[in-house]
């Protein structure tokens, strides 16, 4: 199949890779065949449904390298699920009785798109798979090649998703300032809430990166500036069993010894317990178009703060969220290298007509390849038995107790 026109879209939440991936795709196509036309749908699948797009001009191609220095997405994101017609009707994106897949397919046909590159997480790419399957059933030849974006690093079977390394590094830098508040009050409890709905990888990686940052510093214990006071004292993840009473006892000793407690909390930790408690109290739990709980409405950080504050005798409590700070950052050098490798293969696969999501396949010896869409899924759990994480918990004195399955 000769490729004449390529379309790009970014979707879902932000991650520190979207701008760079968009820029990289434009650069690579321009390098290999500048006659291939490129368009970009604005605000993800919303733009595909409404026909809101921009044409990548010669001037845009010249400016593409600039995108590697920025976070966010120049073409915009949204959370739109093409198979959730009821939600799309409610939002005014389709009419009652319309099939969103049909509308999206007709738009791609109208625009003469041969290749669609989706840059997003499991929801974005499985939605792309739904669209590709629909088009194939209706005899429209379209190659969909996805790039795995999520700061949670929880796409099955992708070893490392784009943007996750940067987000962990940014979260660590955020924590450095926030934990600097540890002596702003007597017996202070600081909770650093990190994104991660079902997977604790980002929180664990952020804690590791933060402690590595502490390794580069010189402290002044004679003046009260000790490593112990600014260290991580607990890491709470969805994959760990959280015994509030036992942790309160352990952290109470930390509070008595160093005068403050610093917790790294994954927003998905204890989620089922929090939801159960709120529903028992008669509160309605809000969910998005994909059925995910709107975590900002249940406020896990405040919930845990309430559980621990009284038990630790904390006189001042601070809960700070690093999510929006970390997810819109520009990609760091480590991620830029990963983006470059995946983008180059994505274009190669697109030109060959090979669909799938580009990534290192954990079920195939970590080989970088186009993983078939049916094998893509979300919610990959963080392996708490990994050596570096076991060492981290051992060093901070926290017991490792894997969570029971829900």
mmCIF file of C-alpha atoms in Angstrom:
data_model
loop_
_atom_site.group_PDB
_atom_site.id
_atom_site.type_symbol
_atom_site.label_atom_id
_atom_site.label_comp_id
_atom_site.label_asym_id
_atom_site.label_seq_id
_atom_site.Cartn_x
_atom_site.Cartn_y
_atom_site.Cartn_z
ATOM 1 C CA UNK A 1 0.000 0.000 0.000
ATOM 2 C CA UNK A 2 1.408 3.381 -1.002
ATOM 3 C CA UNK A 3 1.200 5.896 1.840
ATOM 4 C CA UNK A 4 -0.031 9.276 0.658
ATOM 5 C CA UNK A 5 -1.402 10.856 3.818
ATOM 6 C CA UNK A 6 -0.673 10.262 7.498
ATOM 7 C CA UNK A 7 -2.753 11.472 10.444
ATOM 8 C CA UNK A 8 -1.604 11.973 14.034
ATOM 9 C CA UNK A 9 -3.533 12.318 17.255
ATOM 10 C CA UNK A 10 -2.691 12.429 20.957
ATOM 11 C CA UNK A 11 -5.247 11.365 23.545
ATOM 12 C CA UNK A 12 -5.868 10.634 27.209
ATOM 13 C CA UNK A 13 -3.940 12.374 29.973
ATOM 14 C CA UNK A 14 -0.698 14.194 29.318
ATOM 15 C CA UNK A 15 2.722 12.572 29.618
ATOM 16 C CA UNK A 16 6.202 14.027 29.041
ATOM 17 C CA UNK A 17 6.515 12.598 25.535
ATOM 18 C CA UNK A 18 3.573 13.817 23.489
ATOM 19 C CA UNK A 19 5.153 16.927 21.992
ATOM 20 C CA UNK A 20 8.396 15.107 21.270
ATOM 21 C CA UNK A 21 6.606 12.143 19.669
ATOM 22 C CA UNK A 22 4.564 14.461 17.431
ATOM 23 C CA UNK A 23 7.718 16.315 16.449
ATOM 24 C CA UNK A 24 9.620 13.076 15.917
ATOM 25 C CA UNK A 25 6.979 11.592 13.626
ATOM 26 C CA UNK A 26 6.879 14.731 11.499
ATOM 27 C CA UNK A 27 10.683 14.787 11.291
ATOM 28 C CA UNK A 28 10.963 11.121 10.353
ATOM 29 C CA UNK A 29 8.355 11.226 7.573
ATOM 30 C CA UNK A 30 9.898 14.405 6.217
ATOM 31 C CA UNK A 31 13.327 12.784 6.269
ATOM 32 C CA UNK A 32 12.190 9.590 4.497
ATOM 33 C CA UNK A 33 9.604 10.991 2.080
ATOM 34 C CA UNK A 34 8.622 14.678 2.231
ATOM 35 C CA UNK A 35 5.874 14.056 -0.332
ATOM 36 C CA UNK A 36 3.822 12.184 2.265
ATOM 37 C CA UNK A 37 1.175 14.586 3.561
ATOM 38 C CA UNK A 38 0.615 14.852 7.305
ATOM 39 C CA UNK A 39 -2.423 16.108 9.191
ATOM 40 C CA UNK A 40 -3.107 16.219 12.922
ATOM 41 C CA UNK A 41 -6.523 15.856 14.534
ATOM 42 C CA UNK A 42 -6.906 18.380 17.325
ATOM 43 C CA UNK A 43 -7.928 17.201 20.779
ATOM 44 C CA UNK A 44 -7.580 13.517 19.967
ATOM 45 C CA UNK A 45 -10.638 11.506 18.968
ATOM 46 C CA UNK A 46 -12.824 14.574 19.513
ATOM 47 C CA UNK A 47 -11.106 16.171 16.522
ATOM 48 C CA UNK A 48 -11.521 13.010 14.500
ATOM 49 C CA UNK A 49 -15.275 13.030 15.145
ATOM 50 C CA UNK A 50 -15.677 16.727 14.379
ATOM 51 C CA UNK A 51 -13.138 16.974 11.555
ATOM 52 C CA UNK A 52 -11.077 19.500 13.520
ATOM 53 C CA UNK A 53 -7.587 19.127 12.066
ATOM 54 C CA UNK A 54 -4.502 21.044 11.053
ATOM 55 C CA UNK A 55 -2.353 20.431 7.990
ATOM 56 C CA UNK A 56 1.365 20.071 8.630
ATOM 57 C CA UNK A 57 2.819 22.651 6.269
ATOM 58 C CA UNK A 58 6.430 23.064 5.157
ATOM 59 C CA UNK A 59 6.847 25.698 7.855
ATOM 60 C CA UNK A 60 5.442 23.291 10.455
ATOM 61 C CA UNK A 61 7.927 20.633 9.342
ATOM 62 C CA UNK A 62 10.792 23.083 9.888
ATOM 63 C CA UNK A 63 9.508 23.854 13.388
ATOM 64 C CA UNK A 64 8.994 20.191 14.390
ATOM 65 C CA UNK A 65 12.398 19.868 16.192
ATOM 66 C CA UNK A 66 11.309 22.615 18.611
ATOM 67 C CA UNK A 67 8.678 20.262 20.055
ATOM 68 C CA UNK A 68 11.361 18.085 21.712
ATOM 69 C CA UNK A 69 11.939 20.912 24.188
ATOM 70 C CA UNK A 70 8.316 21.168 25.322
ATOM 71 C CA UNK A 71 5.839 19.148 27.344
ATOM 72 C CA UNK A 72 2.092 18.947 26.857
ATOM 73 C CA UNK A 73 0.706 18.356 23.377
ATOM 74 C CA UNK A 74 0.646 21.009 20.636
ATOM 75 C CA UNK A 75 -2.317 19.285 18.970
ATOM 76 C CA UNK A 76 -4.376 18.789 22.130
ATOM 77 C CA UNK A 77 -5.834 15.843 24.032
ATOM 78 C CA UNK A 78 -9.263 14.701 25.192
ATOM 79 C CA UNK A 79 -10.814 11.611 26.753
ATOM 80 C CA UNK A 80 -13.161 10.244 24.111
ATOM 81 C CA UNK A 81 -14.157 6.588 23.764
ATOM 82 C CA UNK A 82 -15.554 5.843 20.316
ATOM 83 C CA UNK A 83 -17.497 2.818 21.540
ATOM 84 C CA UNK A 84 -19.277 4.777 24.287
ATOM 85 C CA UNK A 85 -22.024 6.312 22.150
ATOM 86 C CA UNK A 86 -24.156 7.403 25.108
ATOM 87 C CA UNK A 87 -21.350 9.545 26.504
ATOM 88 C CA UNK A 88 -20.649 11.090 23.100
ATOM 89 C CA UNK A 89 -24.321 11.940 22.600
ATOM 90 C CA UNK A 90 -24.376 13.561 26.040
ATOM 91 C CA UNK A 91 -21.332 15.645 25.105
ATOM 92 C CA UNK A 92 -22.818 16.695 21.781
ATOM 93 C CA UNK A 93 -20.169 14.982 19.679
ATOM 94 C CA UNK A 94 -22.586 12.642 17.882
ATOM 95 C CA UNK A 95 -26.336 12.503 17.423
ATOM 96 C CA UNK A 96 -28.667 9.970 18.999
ATOM 97 C CA UNK A 97 -28.612 6.772 16.938
ATOM 98 C CA UNK A 98 -25.285 7.542 15.252
ATOM 99 C CA UNK A 99 -22.442 5.044 15.390
ATOM 100 C CA UNK A 100 -19.308 6.998 16.434
ATOM 101 C CA UNK A 101 -17.073 4.462 14.683
ATOM 102 C CA UNK A 102 -18.929 5.127 11.432
ATOM 103 C CA UNK A 103 -18.506 8.879 11.814
ATOM 104 C CA UNK A 104 -14.794 8.526 12.600
ATOM 105 C CA UNK A 105 -14.292 6.119 9.688
ATOM 106 C CA UNK A 106 -16.043 8.458 7.246
ATOM 107 C CA UNK A 107 -13.879 11.345 8.423
ATOM 108 C CA UNK A 108 -10.720 9.317 7.805
ATOM 109 C CA UNK A 109 -12.029 8.380 4.367
ATOM 110 C CA UNK A 110 -12.943 11.972 3.620
ATOM 111 C CA UNK A 111 -9.466 13.087 4.646
ATOM 112 C CA UNK A 112 -7.812 10.344 2.574
ATOM 113 C CA UNK A 113 -5.841 8.961 5.506
ATOM 114 C CA UNK A 114 -3.736 5.851 4.873
ATOM 115 C CA UNK A 115 -1.941 5.712 8.254
ATOM 116 C CA UNK A 116 -3.205 6.817 11.658
ATOM 117 C CA UNK A 117 -0.672 7.269 14.480
ATOM 118 C CA UNK A 118 -2.245 7.300 17.936
ATOM 119 C CA UNK A 119 -0.091 8.455 20.844
ATOM 120 C CA UNK A 120 -1.700 7.438 24.102
ATOM 121 C CA UNK A 121 -2.234 4.827 26.761
ATOM 122 C CA UNK A 122 -4.146 1.565 26.658
ATOM 123 C CA UNK A 123 -7.530 3.303 26.280
ATOM 124 C CA UNK A 124 -6.285 5.373 23.345
ATOM 125 C CA UNK A 125 -4.733 2.414 21.580
ATOM 126 C CA UNK A 126 -7.530 -0.073 22.215
ATOM 127 C CA UNK A 127 -9.935 2.563 20.877
ATOM 128 C CA UNK A 128 -7.690 2.769 17.799
ATOM 129 C CA UNK A 129 -7.919 -1.010 17.523
ATOM 130 C CA UNK A 130 -11.733 -0.806 17.599
ATOM 131 C CA UNK A 131 -11.586 1.757 14.816
ATOM 132 C CA UNK A 132 -9.136 -0.267 12.700
ATOM 133 C CA UNK A 133 -11.284 -3.394 13.056
ATOM 134 C CA UNK A 134 -14.383 -1.475 12.013
ATOM 135 C CA UNK A 135 -12.625 -0.061 8.948
ATOM 136 C CA UNK A 136 -11.324 -3.491 7.952
ATOM 137 C CA UNK A 137 -14.844 -4.919 8.182
ATOM 138 C CA UNK A 138 -15.988 -2.137 5.867
ATOM 139 C CA UNK A 139 -13.217 -2.656 3.307
ATOM 140 C CA UNK A 140 -11.251 0.488 4.096
ATOM 141 C CA UNK A 141 -7.503 -0.065 4.144
ATOM 142 C CA UNK A 142 -6.013 1.867 7.065
ATOM 143 C CA UNK A 143 -2.873 1.078 9.057
ATOM 144 C CA UNK A 144 -3.006 2.144 12.708
ATOM 145 C CA UNK A 145 0.312 2.331 14.536
ATOM 146 C CA UNK A 146 0.233 3.414 18.172
ATOM 147 C CA UNK A 147 2.875 4.766 20.526
ATOM 148 C CA UNK A 148 2.533 3.841 24.228
ATOM 149 C CA UNK A 149 2.131 6.912 26.398
ATOM 150 C CA UNK A 150 1.390 6.780 30.110
ATOM 151 C CA UNK A 151 3.196 8.025 33.189
ATOM 152 C CA UNK A 152 1.799 5.012 35.074
ATOM 153 C CA UNK A 153 3.889 2.603 32.967
ATOM 154 C CA UNK A 154 1.037 0.096 33.139
ATOM 155 C CA UNK A 155 0.432 -1.026 29.540
ATOM 156 C CA UNK A 156 0.465 -4.790 28.980
ATOM 157 C CA UNK A 157 2.860 -6.117 27.590
ATOM 158 C CA UNK A 158 4.960 -2.934 27.076
ATOM 159 C CA UNK A 159 8.083 -2.856 29.257
ATOM 160 C CA UNK A 160 8.497 0.926 29.363
ATOM 161 C CA UNK A 161 5.901 3.451 28.267
ATOM 162 C CA UNK A 162 6.918 6.850 26.946
ATOM 163 C CA UNK A 163 7.100 9.675 29.467
ATOM 164 C CA UNK A 164 7.189 7.546 32.620
ATOM 165 C CA UNK A 165 10.892 8.038 33.350
ATOM 166 C CA UNK A 166 10.573 11.809 33.036
ATOM 167 C CA UNK A 167 7.499 11.921 35.229
ATOM 168 C CA UNK A 168 9.280 9.984 37.989
ATOM 169 C CA UNK A 169 12.209 12.399 37.819
ATOM 170 C CA UNK A 170 9.919 15.436 37.880
ATOM 171 C CA UNK A 171 7.951 13.994 40.811
ATOM 172 C CA UNK A 172 11.203 13.586 42.721
ATOM 173 C CA UNK A 173 12.128 17.229 42.113
ATOM 174 C CA UNK A 174 8.638 18.277 43.202
ATOM 175 C CA UNK A 175 9.059 16.260 46.402
ATOM 176 C CA UNK A 176 12.401 17.922 47.091
ATOM 177 C CA UNK A 177 10.679 21.291 47.518
ATOM 178 C CA UNK A 178 7.582 19.969 49.241
ATOM 179 C CA UNK A 179 9.526 18.004 51.839
ATOM 180 C CA UNK A 180 11.551 21.167 52.406
ATOM 181 C CA UNK A 181 8.434 22.191 54.371
ATOM 182 C CA UNK A 182 9.085 19.503 56.997
ATOM 183 C CA UNK A 183 10.138 22.001 59.716
ATOM 184 C CA UNK A 184 7.471 24.600 58.925
ATOM 185 C CA UNK A 185 5.466 23.162 61.789
ATOM 186 C CA UNK A 186 5.846 20.949 64.848
ATOM 187 C CA UNK A 187 5.279 17.195 64.296
ATOM 188 C CA UNK A 188 4.534 17.576 60.598
ATOM 189 C CA UNK A 189 2.965 14.968 58.323
ATOM 190 C CA UNK A 190 3.658 15.429 54.608
ATOM 191 C CA UNK A 191 1.896 13.302 52.007
ATOM 192 C CA UNK A 192 3.195 13.475 48.449
ATOM 193 C CA UNK A 193 0.354 12.131 46.315
ATOM 194 C CA UNK A 194 1.555 10.710 42.986
ATOM 195 C CA UNK A 195 -0.576 9.670 40.007
ATOM 196 C CA UNK A 196 -1.173 5.948 39.506
ATOM 197 C CA UNK A 197 -4.722 4.612 39.380
ATOM 198 C CA UNK A 198 -4.017 0.886 39.452
ATOM 199 C CA UNK A 199 -0.245 0.759 39.218
ATOM 200 C CA UNK A 200 2.284 1.940 41.789
ATOM 201 C CA UNK A 201 5.273 2.038 39.430
ATOM 202 C CA UNK A 202 5.401 5.838 39.209
ATOM 203 C CA UNK A 203 5.214 6.342 42.969
ATOM 204 C CA UNK A 204 7.895 3.721 43.568
ATOM 205 C CA UNK A 205 10.126 5.128 40.815
ATOM 206 C CA UNK A 206 9.620 8.673 42.124
ATOM 207 C CA UNK A 207 10.613 7.588 45.640
ATOM 208 C CA UNK A 208 13.706 5.897 44.234
ATOM 209 C CA UNK A 209 14.621 8.966 42.165
ATOM 210 C CA UNK A 210 14.073 11.239 45.168
ATOM 211 C CA UNK A 211 16.343 9.149 47.401
ATOM 212 C CA UNK A 212 18.991 9.160 44.660
ATOM 213 C CA UNK A 213 18.676 12.957 44.647
ATOM 214 C CA UNK A 214 19.295 12.948 48.398
ATOM 215 C CA UNK A 215 22.447 10.889 47.778
ATOM 216 C CA UNK A 216 23.917 13.880 45.919
ATOM 217 C CA UNK A 217 23.447 16.260 48.855
ATOM 218 C CA UNK A 218 25.572 17.122 51.876
ATOM 219 C CA UNK A 219 23.656 17.569 55.128
ATOM 220 C CA UNK A 220 24.342 19.624 58.261
ATOM 221 C CA UNK A 221 23.208 17.489 61.210
ATOM 222 C CA UNK A 222 24.839 19.806 63.771
ATOM 223 C CA UNK A 223 22.374 22.450 62.567
ATOM 224 C CA UNK A 224 19.390 20.114 62.531
ATOM 225 C CA UNK A 225 19.492 19.441 58.790
ATOM 226 C CA UNK A 226 19.547 15.647 58.664
ATOM 227 C CA UNK A 227 18.950 13.122 55.925
ATOM 228 C CA UNK A 228 16.567 11.264 58.223
ATOM 229 C CA UNK A 229 14.186 14.216 58.366
ATOM 230 C CA UNK A 230 13.941 14.654 54.601
ATOM 231 C CA UNK A 231 13.982 10.960 53.683
ATOM 232 C CA UNK A 232 11.028 8.895 52.485
ATOM 233 C CA UNK A 233 9.398 7.203 55.459
ATOM 234 C CA UNK A 234 6.667 5.221 53.707
ATOM 235 C CA UNK A 235 5.662 4.251 50.165
ATOM 236 C CA UNK A 236 1.987 3.303 49.807
ATOM 237 C CA UNK A 237 0.952 1.547 46.587
ATOM 238 C CA UNK A 238 -2.103 -0.299 45.207
ATOM 239 C CA UNK A 239 0.043 -3.462 45.078
ATOM 240 C CA UNK A 240 0.846 -3.307 48.804
ATOM 241 C CA UNK A 241 -1.391 -4.290 51.694
ATOM 242 C CA UNK A 242 -1.812 -1.205 53.879
ATOM 243 C CA UNK A 243 -2.367 -1.964 57.536
ATOM 244 C CA UNK A 244 -3.216 1.493 58.873
ATOM 245 C CA UNK A 245 -2.746 0.552 62.524
ATOM 246 C CA UNK A 246 0.587 -1.210 62.008
ATOM 247 C CA UNK A 247 1.931 1.582 59.782
ATOM 248 C CA UNK A 248 0.750 4.212 62.249
ATOM 249 C CA UNK A 249 2.688 2.466 64.984
ATOM 250 C CA UNK A 250 5.844 2.294 62.844
ATOM 251 C CA UNK A 251 5.530 5.848 61.582
ATOM 252 C CA UNK A 252 4.722 7.051 65.090
ATOM 253 C CA UNK A 253 8.208 5.978 66.105
ATOM 254 C CA UNK A 254 9.615 7.921 63.135
ATOM 255 C CA UNK A 255 7.639 11.003 64.179
ATOM 256 C CA UNK A 256 8.961 10.739 67.733
ATOM 257 C CA UNK A 257 12.569 10.262 66.579
ATOM 258 C CA UNK A 258 12.923 12.799 63.754
ATOM 259 C CA UNK A 259 9.975 15.135 64.307
ATOM 260 C CA UNK A 260 8.150 14.633 60.996
ATOM 261 C CA UNK A 261 6.887 11.937 58.589
ATOM 262 C CA UNK A 262 7.069 11.973 54.769
ATOM 263 C CA UNK A 263 4.846 9.588 52.783
ATOM 264 C CA UNK A 264 4.889 8.882 49.046
ATOM 265 C CA UNK A 265 1.329 7.826 48.174
ATOM 266 C CA UNK A 266 0.037 6.395 44.913
ATOM 267 C CA UNK A 267 -3.411 7.863 44.257
ATOM 268 C CA UNK A 268 -4.750 4.336 43.681
ATOM 269 C CA UNK A 269 -3.549 3.003 47.029
ATOM 270 C CA UNK A 270 -6.449 1.897 49.192
ATOM 271 C CA UNK A 271 -8.879 2.939 46.446
ATOM 272 C CA UNK A 272 -11.297 0.063 47.003
ATOM 273 C CA UNK A 273 -11.429 0.707 50.738
ATOM 274 C CA UNK A 274 -12.031 4.425 50.191
ATOM 275 C CA UNK A 275 -14.800 3.790 47.644
ATOM 276 C CA UNK A 276 -16.436 1.237 49.927
ATOM 277 C CA UNK A 277 -16.407 3.719 52.794
ATOM 278 C CA UNK A 278 -17.815 6.569 50.675
ATOM 279 C CA UNK A 279 -20.561 4.422 49.128
ATOM 280 C CA UNK A 280 -21.529 3.145 52.572
ATOM 281 C CA UNK A 281 -21.978 6.799 53.534
ATOM 282 C CA UNK A 282 -24.329 7.249 50.580
ATOM 283 C CA UNK A 283 -21.951 9.233 48.373
ATOM 284 C CA UNK A 284 -22.007 8.789 44.594
ATOM 285 C CA UNK A 285 -18.698 7.841 42.952
ATOM 286 C CA UNK A 286 -18.099 9.684 39.689
ATOM 287 C CA UNK A 287 -16.564 7.851 36.722
ATOM 288 C CA UNK A 288 -15.252 8.970 33.332
ATOM 289 C CA UNK A 289 -16.223 7.787 29.836
ATOM 290 C CA UNK A 290 -13.972 4.750 30.204
ATOM 291 C CA UNK A 291 -15.531 3.725 33.513
ATOM 292 C CA UNK A 292 -12.547 4.848 35.597
ATOM 293 C CA UNK A 293 -13.226 6.314 39.028
ATOM 294 C CA UNK A 294 -12.595 10.079 39.076
ATOM 295 C CA UNK A 295 -9.890 9.918 41.719
ATOM 296 C CA UNK A 296 -9.794 13.653 42.278
ATOM 297 C CA UNK A 297 -13.339 13.412 43.615
ATOM 298 C CA UNK A 298 -12.466 10.820 46.266
ATOM 299 C CA UNK A 299 -9.212 12.581 47.241
ATOM 300 C CA UNK A 300 -6.992 9.695 48.432
ATOM 301 C CA UNK A 301 -4.325 11.993 49.882
ATOM 302 C CA UNK A 302 -6.762 13.693 52.233
ATOM 303 C CA UNK A 303 -8.284 10.352 53.175
ATOM 304 C CA UNK A 304 -4.924 8.926 54.233
ATOM 305 C CA UNK A 305 -3.989 12.172 55.946
ATOM 306 C CA UNK A 306 -7.095 11.848 58.049
ATOM 307 C CA UNK A 307 -6.286 8.211 58.892
ATOM 308 C CA UNK A 308 -2.726 8.960 60.008
ATOM 309 C CA UNK A 309 -2.772 12.489 61.433
ATOM 310 C CA UNK A 310 -4.406 11.739 64.785
ATOM 311 C CA UNK A 311 -2.616 8.414 65.248
ATOM 312 C CA UNK A 312 0.775 10.099 64.674
ATOM 313 C CA UNK A 313 -0.029 13.111 66.797
ATOM 314 C CA UNK A 314 0.648 15.373 63.839
ATOM 315 C CA UNK A 315 0.103 19.053 64.593
ATOM 316 C CA UNK A 316 0.410 20.120 60.966
ATOM 317 C CA UNK A 317 -0.564 18.151 57.858
ATOM 318 C CA UNK A 318 0.215 18.908 54.229
ATOM 319 C CA UNK A 319 -0.983 16.968 51.173
ATOM 320 C CA UNK A 320 0.539 17.914 47.827
ATOM 321 C CA UNK A 321 -0.067 16.359 44.387
ATOM 322 C CA UNK A 322 2.720 16.245 41.814
ATOM 323 C CA UNK A 323 0.642 14.836 38.951
ATOM 324 C CA UNK A 324 -0.012 17.903 36.827
ATOM 325 C CA UNK A 325 3.469 19.226 37.546
ATOM 326 C CA UNK A 326 5.166 16.052 36.384
ATOM 327 C CA UNK A 327 2.983 14.930 33.502
ATOM 328 C CA UNK A 328 3.278 18.116 31.412
ATOM 329 C CA UNK A 329 7.084 18.337 31.579
ATOM 330 C CA UNK A 330 9.349 18.131 28.555
ATOM 331 C CA UNK A 331 10.894 14.689 28.046
ATOM 332 C CA UNK A 332 14.250 14.070 29.723
ATOM 333 C CA UNK A 333 17.248 12.606 27.807
ATOM 334 C CA UNK A 334 16.337 9.051 28.779
ATOM 335 C CA UNK A 335 12.816 9.413 27.404
ATOM 336 C CA UNK A 336 14.026 11.277 24.317
ATOM 337 C CA UNK A 337 16.149 8.261 23.395
ATOM 338 C CA UNK A 338 13.193 5.928 23.935
ATOM 339 C CA UNK A 339 10.911 8.183 21.882
ATOM 340 C CA UNK A 340 13.388 8.308 19.005
ATOM 341 C CA UNK A 341 13.694 4.515 18.822
ATOM 342 C CA UNK A 342 9.930 3.966 18.982
ATOM 343 C CA UNK A 343 9.105 6.739 16.499
ATOM 344 C CA UNK A 344 11.553 5.408 13.922
ATOM 345 C CA UNK A 345 10.064 1.917 14.183
ATOM 346 C CA UNK A 346 6.518 3.314 14.114
ATOM 347 C CA UNK A 347 7.185 4.997 10.774
ATOM 348 C CA UNK A 348 8.910 1.881 9.421
ATOM 349 C CA UNK A 349 5.918 -0.278 10.386
ATOM 350 C CA UNK A 350 3.457 2.260 8.965
ATOM 351 C CA UNK A 351 5.204 2.277 5.601
ATOM 352 C CA UNK A 352 5.126 -1.536 5.561
ATOM 353 C CA UNK A 353 1.454 -1.619 6.535
ATOM 354 C CA UNK A 354 2.164 -3.387 9.851
ATOM 355 C CA UNK A 355 -0.282 -2.281 12.585
ATOM 356 C CA UNK A 356 0.171 -2.460 16.349
ATOM 357 C CA UNK A 357 1.524 -0.588 19.340
ATOM 358 C CA UNK A 358 5.265 0.014 19.329
ATOM 359 C CA UNK A 359 7.090 -1.138 22.448
ATOM 360 C CA UNK A 360 9.489 -3.559 24.062
ATOM 361 C CA UNK A 361 7.427 -6.735 24.366
ATOM 362 C CA UNK A 362 7.899 -8.242 27.837
ATOM 363 C CA UNK A 363 6.432 -11.511 26.575
ATOM 364 C CA UNK A 364 8.960 -11.720 23.730
ATOM 365 C CA UNK A 365 12.308 -11.082 25.381
ATOM 366 C CA UNK A 366 11.770 -7.303 25.554
ATOM 367 C CA UNK A 367 12.022 -7.102 21.755
ATOM 368 C CA UNK A 368 11.108 -3.713 20.262
ATOM 369 C CA UNK A 369 8.260 -4.433 17.851
ATOM 370 C CA UNK A 370 4.717 -3.608 16.801
ATOM 371 C CA UNK A 371 2.680 -5.481 19.397
ATOM 372 C CA UNK A 372 -0.693 -6.585 17.928
ATOM 373 C CA UNK A 373 -3.621 -4.581 19.276
ATOM 374 C CA UNK A 374 -5.494 -7.588 20.737
ATOM 375 C CA UNK A 375 -2.592 -8.094 23.158
ATOM 376 C CA UNK A 376 -2.703 -4.521 24.462
ATOM 377 C CA UNK A 377 -4.361 -3.972 27.830
ATOM 378 C CA UNK A 378 -4.141 -1.580 30.740
ATOM 379 C CA UNK A 379 -3.777 -2.000 34.471
ATOM 380 C CA UNK A 380 -0.433 -3.809 34.509
ATOM 381 C CA UNK A 381 0.504 -4.166 38.161
ATOM 382 C CA UNK A 382 3.860 -3.003 39.477
ATOM 383 C CA UNK A 383 6.019 -5.942 40.537
ATOM 384 C CA UNK A 384 6.821 -5.137 44.166
ATOM 385 C CA UNK A 385 9.234 -8.091 44.311
ATOM 386 C CA UNK A 386 11.757 -6.302 42.084
ATOM 387 C CA UNK A 387 15.123 -6.052 43.773
ATOM 388 C CA UNK A 388 15.430 -2.269 43.725
ATOM 389 C CA UNK A 389 12.027 -1.809 45.344
ATOM 390 C CA UNK A 390 12.630 -4.490 47.969
ATOM 391 C CA UNK A 391 15.899 -2.717 48.816
ATOM 392 C CA UNK A 392 14.106 0.640 49.058
ATOM 393 C CA UNK A 393 11.518 -0.644 51.528
ATOM 394 C CA UNK A 394 14.216 -2.415 53.548
ATOM 395 C CA UNK A 395 16.239 0.787 53.791
ATOM 396 C CA UNK A 396 13.279 2.830 55.071
ATOM 397 C CA UNK A 397 12.137 0.074 57.428
ATOM 398 C CA UNK A 398 8.783 -0.629 55.793
ATOM 399 C CA UNK A 399 7.574 -4.245 55.645
ATOM 400 C CA UNK A 400 6.794 -5.669 52.200
ATOM 401 C CA UNK A 401 3.286 -7.149 52.216
ATOM 402 C CA UNK A 402 1.746 -7.664 48.757
ATOM 403 C CA UNK A 403 -1.906 -6.689 48.492
ATOM 404 C CA UNK A 404 -4.659 -9.273 48.200
ATOM 405 C CA UNK A 405 -6.407 -9.447 44.834
ATOM 406 C CA UNK A 406 -9.654 -7.432 44.508
#
